[in-house]
mmCIF file of N, CA and C in Angstrom:
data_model
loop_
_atom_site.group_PDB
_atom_site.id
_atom_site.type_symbol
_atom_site.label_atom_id
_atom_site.label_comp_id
_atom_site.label_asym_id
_atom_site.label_seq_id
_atom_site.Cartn_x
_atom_site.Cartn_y
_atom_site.Cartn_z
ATOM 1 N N UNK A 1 -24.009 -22.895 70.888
ATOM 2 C CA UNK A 1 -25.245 -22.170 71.139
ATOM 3 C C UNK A 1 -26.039 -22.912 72.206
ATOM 4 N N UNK A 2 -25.827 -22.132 73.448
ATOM 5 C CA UNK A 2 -26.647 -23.144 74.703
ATOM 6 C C UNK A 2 -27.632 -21.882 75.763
ATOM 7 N N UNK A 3 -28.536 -21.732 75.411
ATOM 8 C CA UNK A 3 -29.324 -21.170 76.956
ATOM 9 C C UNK A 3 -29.136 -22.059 77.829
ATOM 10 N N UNK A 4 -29.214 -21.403 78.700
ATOM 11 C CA UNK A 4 -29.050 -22.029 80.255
ATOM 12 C C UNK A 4 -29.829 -21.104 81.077
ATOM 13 N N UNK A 5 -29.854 -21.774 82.256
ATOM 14 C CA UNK A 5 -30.843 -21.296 83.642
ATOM 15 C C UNK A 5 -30.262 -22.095 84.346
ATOM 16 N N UNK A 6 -30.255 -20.887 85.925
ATOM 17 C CA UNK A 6 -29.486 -20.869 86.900
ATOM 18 C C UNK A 6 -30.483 -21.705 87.897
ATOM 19 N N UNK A 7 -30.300 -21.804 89.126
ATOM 20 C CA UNK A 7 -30.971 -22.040 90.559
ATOM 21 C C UNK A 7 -31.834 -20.536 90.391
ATOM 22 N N UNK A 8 -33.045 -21.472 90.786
ATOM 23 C CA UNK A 8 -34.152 -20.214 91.416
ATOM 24 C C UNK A 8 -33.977 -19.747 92.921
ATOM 25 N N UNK A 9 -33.109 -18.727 93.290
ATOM 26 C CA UNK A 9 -32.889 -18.111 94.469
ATOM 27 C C UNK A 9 -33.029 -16.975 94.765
ATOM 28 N N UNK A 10 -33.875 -16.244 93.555
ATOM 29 C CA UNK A 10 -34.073 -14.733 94.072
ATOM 30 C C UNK A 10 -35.358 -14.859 94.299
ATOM 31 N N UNK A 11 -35.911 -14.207 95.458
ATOM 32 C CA UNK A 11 -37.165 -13.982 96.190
ATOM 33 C C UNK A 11 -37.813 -12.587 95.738
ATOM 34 N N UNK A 12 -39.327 -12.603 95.079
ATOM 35 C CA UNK A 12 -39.877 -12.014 94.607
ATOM 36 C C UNK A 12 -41.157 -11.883 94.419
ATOM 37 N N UNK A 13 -41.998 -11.297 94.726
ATOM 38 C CA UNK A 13 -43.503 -11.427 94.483
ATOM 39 C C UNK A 13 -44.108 -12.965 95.028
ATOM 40 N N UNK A 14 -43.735 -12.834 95.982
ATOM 41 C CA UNK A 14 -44.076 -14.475 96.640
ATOM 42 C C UNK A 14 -43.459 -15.475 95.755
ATOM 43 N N UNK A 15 -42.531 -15.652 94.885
ATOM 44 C CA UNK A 15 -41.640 -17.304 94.581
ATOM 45 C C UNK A 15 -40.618 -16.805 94.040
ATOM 46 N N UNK A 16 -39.992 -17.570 93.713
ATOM 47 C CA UNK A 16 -38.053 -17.611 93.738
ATOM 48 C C UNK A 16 -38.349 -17.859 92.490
ATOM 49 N N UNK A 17 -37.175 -16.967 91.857
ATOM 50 C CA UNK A 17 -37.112 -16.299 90.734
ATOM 51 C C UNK A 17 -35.530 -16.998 89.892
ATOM 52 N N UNK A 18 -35.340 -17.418 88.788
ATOM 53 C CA UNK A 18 -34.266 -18.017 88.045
ATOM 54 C C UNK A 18 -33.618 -16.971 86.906
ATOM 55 N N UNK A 19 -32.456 -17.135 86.446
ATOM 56 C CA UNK A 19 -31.955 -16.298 85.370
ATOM 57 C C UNK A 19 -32.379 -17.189 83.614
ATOM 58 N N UNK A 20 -32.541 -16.618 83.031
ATOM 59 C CA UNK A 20 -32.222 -17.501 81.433
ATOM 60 C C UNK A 20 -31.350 -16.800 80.951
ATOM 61 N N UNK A 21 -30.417 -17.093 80.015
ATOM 62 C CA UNK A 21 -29.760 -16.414 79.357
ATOM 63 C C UNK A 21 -28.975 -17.562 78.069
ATOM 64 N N UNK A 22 -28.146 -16.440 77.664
ATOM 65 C CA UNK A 22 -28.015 -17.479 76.082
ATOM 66 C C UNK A 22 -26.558 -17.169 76.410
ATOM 67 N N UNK A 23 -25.549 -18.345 75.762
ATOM 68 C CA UNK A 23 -24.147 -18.080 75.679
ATOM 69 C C UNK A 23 -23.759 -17.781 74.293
ATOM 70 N N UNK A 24 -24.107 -17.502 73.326
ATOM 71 C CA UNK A 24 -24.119 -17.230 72.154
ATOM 72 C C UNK A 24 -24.834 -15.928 71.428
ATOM 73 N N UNK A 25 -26.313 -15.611 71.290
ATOM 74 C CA UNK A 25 -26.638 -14.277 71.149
ATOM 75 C C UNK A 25 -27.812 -14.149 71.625
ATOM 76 N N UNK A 26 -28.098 -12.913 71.943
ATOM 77 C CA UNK A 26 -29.725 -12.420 72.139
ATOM 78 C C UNK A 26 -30.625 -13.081 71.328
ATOM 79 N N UNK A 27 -30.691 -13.090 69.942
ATOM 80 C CA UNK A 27 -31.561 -13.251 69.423
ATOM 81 C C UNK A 27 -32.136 -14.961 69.721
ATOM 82 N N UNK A 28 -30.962 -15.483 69.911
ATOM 83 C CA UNK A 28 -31.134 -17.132 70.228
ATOM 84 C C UNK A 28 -32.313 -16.972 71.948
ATOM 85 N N UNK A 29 -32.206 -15.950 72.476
ATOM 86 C CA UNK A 29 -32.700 -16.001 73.987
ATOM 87 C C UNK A 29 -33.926 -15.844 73.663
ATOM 88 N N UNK A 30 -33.837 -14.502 72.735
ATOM 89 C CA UNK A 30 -34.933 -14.542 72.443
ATOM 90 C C UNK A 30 -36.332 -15.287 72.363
ATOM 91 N N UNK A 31 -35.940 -16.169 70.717
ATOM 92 C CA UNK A 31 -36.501 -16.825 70.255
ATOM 93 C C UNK A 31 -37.082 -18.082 71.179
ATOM 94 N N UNK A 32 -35.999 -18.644 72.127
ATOM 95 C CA UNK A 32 -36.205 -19.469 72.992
ATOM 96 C C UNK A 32 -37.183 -19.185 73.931
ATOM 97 N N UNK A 33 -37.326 -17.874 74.692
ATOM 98 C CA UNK A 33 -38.453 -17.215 75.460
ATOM 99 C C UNK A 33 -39.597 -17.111 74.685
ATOM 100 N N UNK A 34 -39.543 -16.931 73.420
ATOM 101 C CA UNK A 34 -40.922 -16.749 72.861
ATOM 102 C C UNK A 34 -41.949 -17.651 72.484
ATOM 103 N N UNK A 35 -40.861 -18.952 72.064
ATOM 104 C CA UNK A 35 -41.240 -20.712 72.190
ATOM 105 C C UNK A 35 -41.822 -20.648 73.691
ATOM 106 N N UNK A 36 -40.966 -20.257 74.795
ATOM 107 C CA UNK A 36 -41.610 -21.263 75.721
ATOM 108 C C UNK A 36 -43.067 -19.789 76.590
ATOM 109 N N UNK A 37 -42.962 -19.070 75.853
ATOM 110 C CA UNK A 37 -44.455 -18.296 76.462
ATOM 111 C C UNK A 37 -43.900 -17.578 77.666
ATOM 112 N N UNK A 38 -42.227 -17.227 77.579
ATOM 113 C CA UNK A 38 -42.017 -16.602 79.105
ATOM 114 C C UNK A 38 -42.295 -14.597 78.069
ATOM 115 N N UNK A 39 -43.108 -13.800 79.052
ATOM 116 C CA UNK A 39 -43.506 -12.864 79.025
ATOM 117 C C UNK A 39 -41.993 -11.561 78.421
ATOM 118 N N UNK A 40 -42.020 -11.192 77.003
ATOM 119 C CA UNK A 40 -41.574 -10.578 76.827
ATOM 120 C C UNK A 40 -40.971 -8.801 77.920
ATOM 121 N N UNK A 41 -41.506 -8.525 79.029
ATOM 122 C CA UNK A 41 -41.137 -7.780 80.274
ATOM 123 C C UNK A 41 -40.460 -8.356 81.399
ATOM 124 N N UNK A 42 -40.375 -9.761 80.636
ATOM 125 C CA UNK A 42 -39.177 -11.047 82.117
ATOM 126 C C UNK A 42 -37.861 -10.243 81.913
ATOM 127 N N UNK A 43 -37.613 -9.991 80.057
ATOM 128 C CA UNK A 43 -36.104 -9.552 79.479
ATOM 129 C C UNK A 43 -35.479 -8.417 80.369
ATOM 130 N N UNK A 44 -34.497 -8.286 81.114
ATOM 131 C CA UNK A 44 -33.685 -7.310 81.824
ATOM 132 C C UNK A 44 -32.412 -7.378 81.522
ATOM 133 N N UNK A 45 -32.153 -6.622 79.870
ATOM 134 C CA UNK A 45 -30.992 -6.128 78.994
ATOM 135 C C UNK A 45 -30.167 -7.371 78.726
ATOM 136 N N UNK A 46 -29.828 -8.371 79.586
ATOM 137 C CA UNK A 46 -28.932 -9.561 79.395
ATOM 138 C C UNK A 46 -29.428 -11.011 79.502
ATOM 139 N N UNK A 47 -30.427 -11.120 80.417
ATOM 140 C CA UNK A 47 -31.235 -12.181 80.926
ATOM 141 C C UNK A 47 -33.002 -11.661 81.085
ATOM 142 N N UNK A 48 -33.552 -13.248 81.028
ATOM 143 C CA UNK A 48 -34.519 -13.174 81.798
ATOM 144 C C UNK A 48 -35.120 -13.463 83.076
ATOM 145 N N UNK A 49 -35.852 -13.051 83.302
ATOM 146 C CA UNK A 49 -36.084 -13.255 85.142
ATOM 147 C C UNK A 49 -37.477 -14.256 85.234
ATOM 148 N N UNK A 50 -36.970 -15.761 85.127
ATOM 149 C CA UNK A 50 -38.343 -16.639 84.889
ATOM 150 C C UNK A 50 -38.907 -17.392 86.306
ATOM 151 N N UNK A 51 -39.905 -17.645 86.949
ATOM 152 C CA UNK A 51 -40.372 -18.306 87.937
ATOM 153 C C UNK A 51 -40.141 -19.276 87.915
ATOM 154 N N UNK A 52 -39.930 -20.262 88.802
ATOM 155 C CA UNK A 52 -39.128 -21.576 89.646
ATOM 156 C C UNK A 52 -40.198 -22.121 88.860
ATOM 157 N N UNK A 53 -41.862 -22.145 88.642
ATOM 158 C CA UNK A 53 -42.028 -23.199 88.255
ATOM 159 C C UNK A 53 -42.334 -23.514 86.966
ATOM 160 N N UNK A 54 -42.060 -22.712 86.206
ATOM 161 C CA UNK A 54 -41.295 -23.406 84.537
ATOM 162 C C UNK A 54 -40.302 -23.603 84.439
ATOM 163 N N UNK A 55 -38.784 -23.594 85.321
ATOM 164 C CA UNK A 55 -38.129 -24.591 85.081
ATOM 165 C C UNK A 55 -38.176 -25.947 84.337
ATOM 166 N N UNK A 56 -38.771 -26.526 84.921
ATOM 167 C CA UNK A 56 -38.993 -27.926 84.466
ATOM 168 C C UNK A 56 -39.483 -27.739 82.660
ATOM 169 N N UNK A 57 -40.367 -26.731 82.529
ATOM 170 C CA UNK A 57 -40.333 -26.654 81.076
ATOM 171 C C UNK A 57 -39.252 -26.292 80.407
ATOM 172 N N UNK A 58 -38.849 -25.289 80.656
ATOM 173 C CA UNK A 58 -37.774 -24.705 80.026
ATOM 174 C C UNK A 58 -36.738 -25.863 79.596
ATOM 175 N N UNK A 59 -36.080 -26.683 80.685
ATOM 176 C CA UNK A 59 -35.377 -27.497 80.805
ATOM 177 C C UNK A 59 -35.817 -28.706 79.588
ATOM 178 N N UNK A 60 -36.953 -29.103 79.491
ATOM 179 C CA UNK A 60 -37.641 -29.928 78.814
ATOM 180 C C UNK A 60 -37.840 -29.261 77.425
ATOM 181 N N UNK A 61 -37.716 -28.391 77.196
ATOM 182 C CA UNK A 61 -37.331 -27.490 76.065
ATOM 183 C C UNK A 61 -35.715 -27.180 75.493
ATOM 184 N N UNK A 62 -34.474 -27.687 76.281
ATOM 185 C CA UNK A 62 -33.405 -27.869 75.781
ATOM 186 C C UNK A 62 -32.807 -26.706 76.450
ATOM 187 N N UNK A 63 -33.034 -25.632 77.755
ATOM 188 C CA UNK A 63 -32.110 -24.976 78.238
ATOM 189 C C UNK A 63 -31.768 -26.270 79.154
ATOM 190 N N UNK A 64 -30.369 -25.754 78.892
ATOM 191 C CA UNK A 64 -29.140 -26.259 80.024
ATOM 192 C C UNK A 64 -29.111 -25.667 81.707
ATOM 193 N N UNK A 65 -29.253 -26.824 82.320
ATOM 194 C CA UNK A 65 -29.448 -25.994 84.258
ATOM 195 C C UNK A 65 -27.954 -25.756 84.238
ATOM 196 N N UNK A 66 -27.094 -24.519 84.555
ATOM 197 C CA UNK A 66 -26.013 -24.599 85.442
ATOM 198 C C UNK A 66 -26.451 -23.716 86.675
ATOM 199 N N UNK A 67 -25.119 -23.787 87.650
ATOM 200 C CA UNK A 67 -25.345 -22.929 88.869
ATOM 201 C C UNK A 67 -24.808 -21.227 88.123
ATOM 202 N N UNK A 68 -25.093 -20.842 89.623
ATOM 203 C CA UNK A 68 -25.078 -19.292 89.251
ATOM 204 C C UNK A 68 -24.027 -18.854 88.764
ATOM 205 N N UNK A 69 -22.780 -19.687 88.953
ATOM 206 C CA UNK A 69 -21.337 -18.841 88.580
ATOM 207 C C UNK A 69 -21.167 -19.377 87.595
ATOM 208 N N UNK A 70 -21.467 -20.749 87.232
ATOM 209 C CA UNK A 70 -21.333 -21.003 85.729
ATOM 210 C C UNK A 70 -22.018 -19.644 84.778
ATOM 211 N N UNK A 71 -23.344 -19.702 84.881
ATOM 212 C CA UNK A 71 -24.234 -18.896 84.113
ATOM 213 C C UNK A 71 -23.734 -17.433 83.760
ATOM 214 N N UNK A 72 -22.921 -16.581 84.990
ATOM 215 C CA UNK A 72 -22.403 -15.456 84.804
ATOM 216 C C UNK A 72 -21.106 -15.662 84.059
ATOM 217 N N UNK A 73 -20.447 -16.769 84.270
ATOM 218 C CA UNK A 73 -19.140 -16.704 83.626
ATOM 219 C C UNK A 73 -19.586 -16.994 82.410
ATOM 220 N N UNK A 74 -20.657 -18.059 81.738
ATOM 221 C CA UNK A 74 -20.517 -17.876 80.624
ATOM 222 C C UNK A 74 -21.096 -17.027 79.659
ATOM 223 N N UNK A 75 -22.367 -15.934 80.980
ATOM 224 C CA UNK A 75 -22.531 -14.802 79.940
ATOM 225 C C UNK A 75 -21.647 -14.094 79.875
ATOM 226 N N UNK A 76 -20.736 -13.561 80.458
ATOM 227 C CA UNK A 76 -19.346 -12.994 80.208
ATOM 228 C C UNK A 76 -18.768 -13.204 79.422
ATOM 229 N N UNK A 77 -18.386 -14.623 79.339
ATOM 230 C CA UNK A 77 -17.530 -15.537 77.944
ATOM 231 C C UNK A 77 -18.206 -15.153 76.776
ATOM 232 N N UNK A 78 -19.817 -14.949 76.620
ATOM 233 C CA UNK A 78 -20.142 -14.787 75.242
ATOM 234 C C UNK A 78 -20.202 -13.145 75.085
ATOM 235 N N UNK A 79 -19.997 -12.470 75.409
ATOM 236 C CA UNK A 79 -20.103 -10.951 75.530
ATOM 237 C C UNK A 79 -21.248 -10.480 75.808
ATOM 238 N N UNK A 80 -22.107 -10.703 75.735
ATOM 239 C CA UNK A 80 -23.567 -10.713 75.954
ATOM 240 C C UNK A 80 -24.187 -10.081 77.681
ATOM 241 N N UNK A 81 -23.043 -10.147 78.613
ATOM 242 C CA UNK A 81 -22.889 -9.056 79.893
ATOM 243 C C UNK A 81 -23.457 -7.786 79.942
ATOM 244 N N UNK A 82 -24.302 -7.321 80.696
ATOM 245 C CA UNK A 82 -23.900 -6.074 81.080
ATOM 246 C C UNK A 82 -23.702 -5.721 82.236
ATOM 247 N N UNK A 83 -22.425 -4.957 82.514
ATOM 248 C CA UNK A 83 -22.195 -4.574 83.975
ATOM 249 C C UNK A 83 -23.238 -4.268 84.803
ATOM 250 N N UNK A 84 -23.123 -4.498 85.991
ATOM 251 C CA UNK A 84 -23.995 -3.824 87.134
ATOM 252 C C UNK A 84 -24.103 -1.970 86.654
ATOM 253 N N UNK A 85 -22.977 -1.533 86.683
ATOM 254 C CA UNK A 85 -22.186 0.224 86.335
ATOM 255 C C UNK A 85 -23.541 0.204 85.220
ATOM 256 N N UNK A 86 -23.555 -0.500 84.558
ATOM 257 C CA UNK A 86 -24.469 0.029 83.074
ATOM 258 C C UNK A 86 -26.068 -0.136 82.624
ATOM 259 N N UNK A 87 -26.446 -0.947 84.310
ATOM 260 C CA UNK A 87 -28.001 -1.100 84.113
ATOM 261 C C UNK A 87 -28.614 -0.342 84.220
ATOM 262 N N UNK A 88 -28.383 1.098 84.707
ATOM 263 C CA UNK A 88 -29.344 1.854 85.172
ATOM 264 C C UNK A 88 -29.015 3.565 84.493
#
């Protein structure tokens, strides 16, 4: 059971934007977002979409940093994916 967060590289509303996600279940992402005060409307079906500068909290809170292909492969690995085909 590990959340993780990616590199902040998506550009958005003026700052670069990071993934969270859980390799184990939603509810674990959950709970973890709700500890650290990230805004229940960050959630987008698989991940959350958190600002570069709570990193450092988050991290200090026990998510794991990997890079971006780690993070997708291991939301994949936990089933917890949803296709691009199925977001919309």
């Amino acid at each position: 059971m590990t959340v993780l967060v990616d590199d902040p590289l998506w550009p958005a509303h003026g700052r670069l934007w990071a993934h969270l996600v859980s390799d184990d279940t939603l509810q674990e992402l959950h709970d973890f977002a709700r500890a650290q005060d990230v805004p229940a409307r960050a959630f987008d079906l698989d991940h959350y979409d958190v600002p570069e500068e709570i990193i450092p909290r988050l991290l200090a809170a026990g998510a794991q940093h990997v890079g971006g292909k780690e993070l997708v492969r291991r939301l994949i690995a936990s089933g917890l994916r949803i296709p691009a085909r199925d977001r919309r």
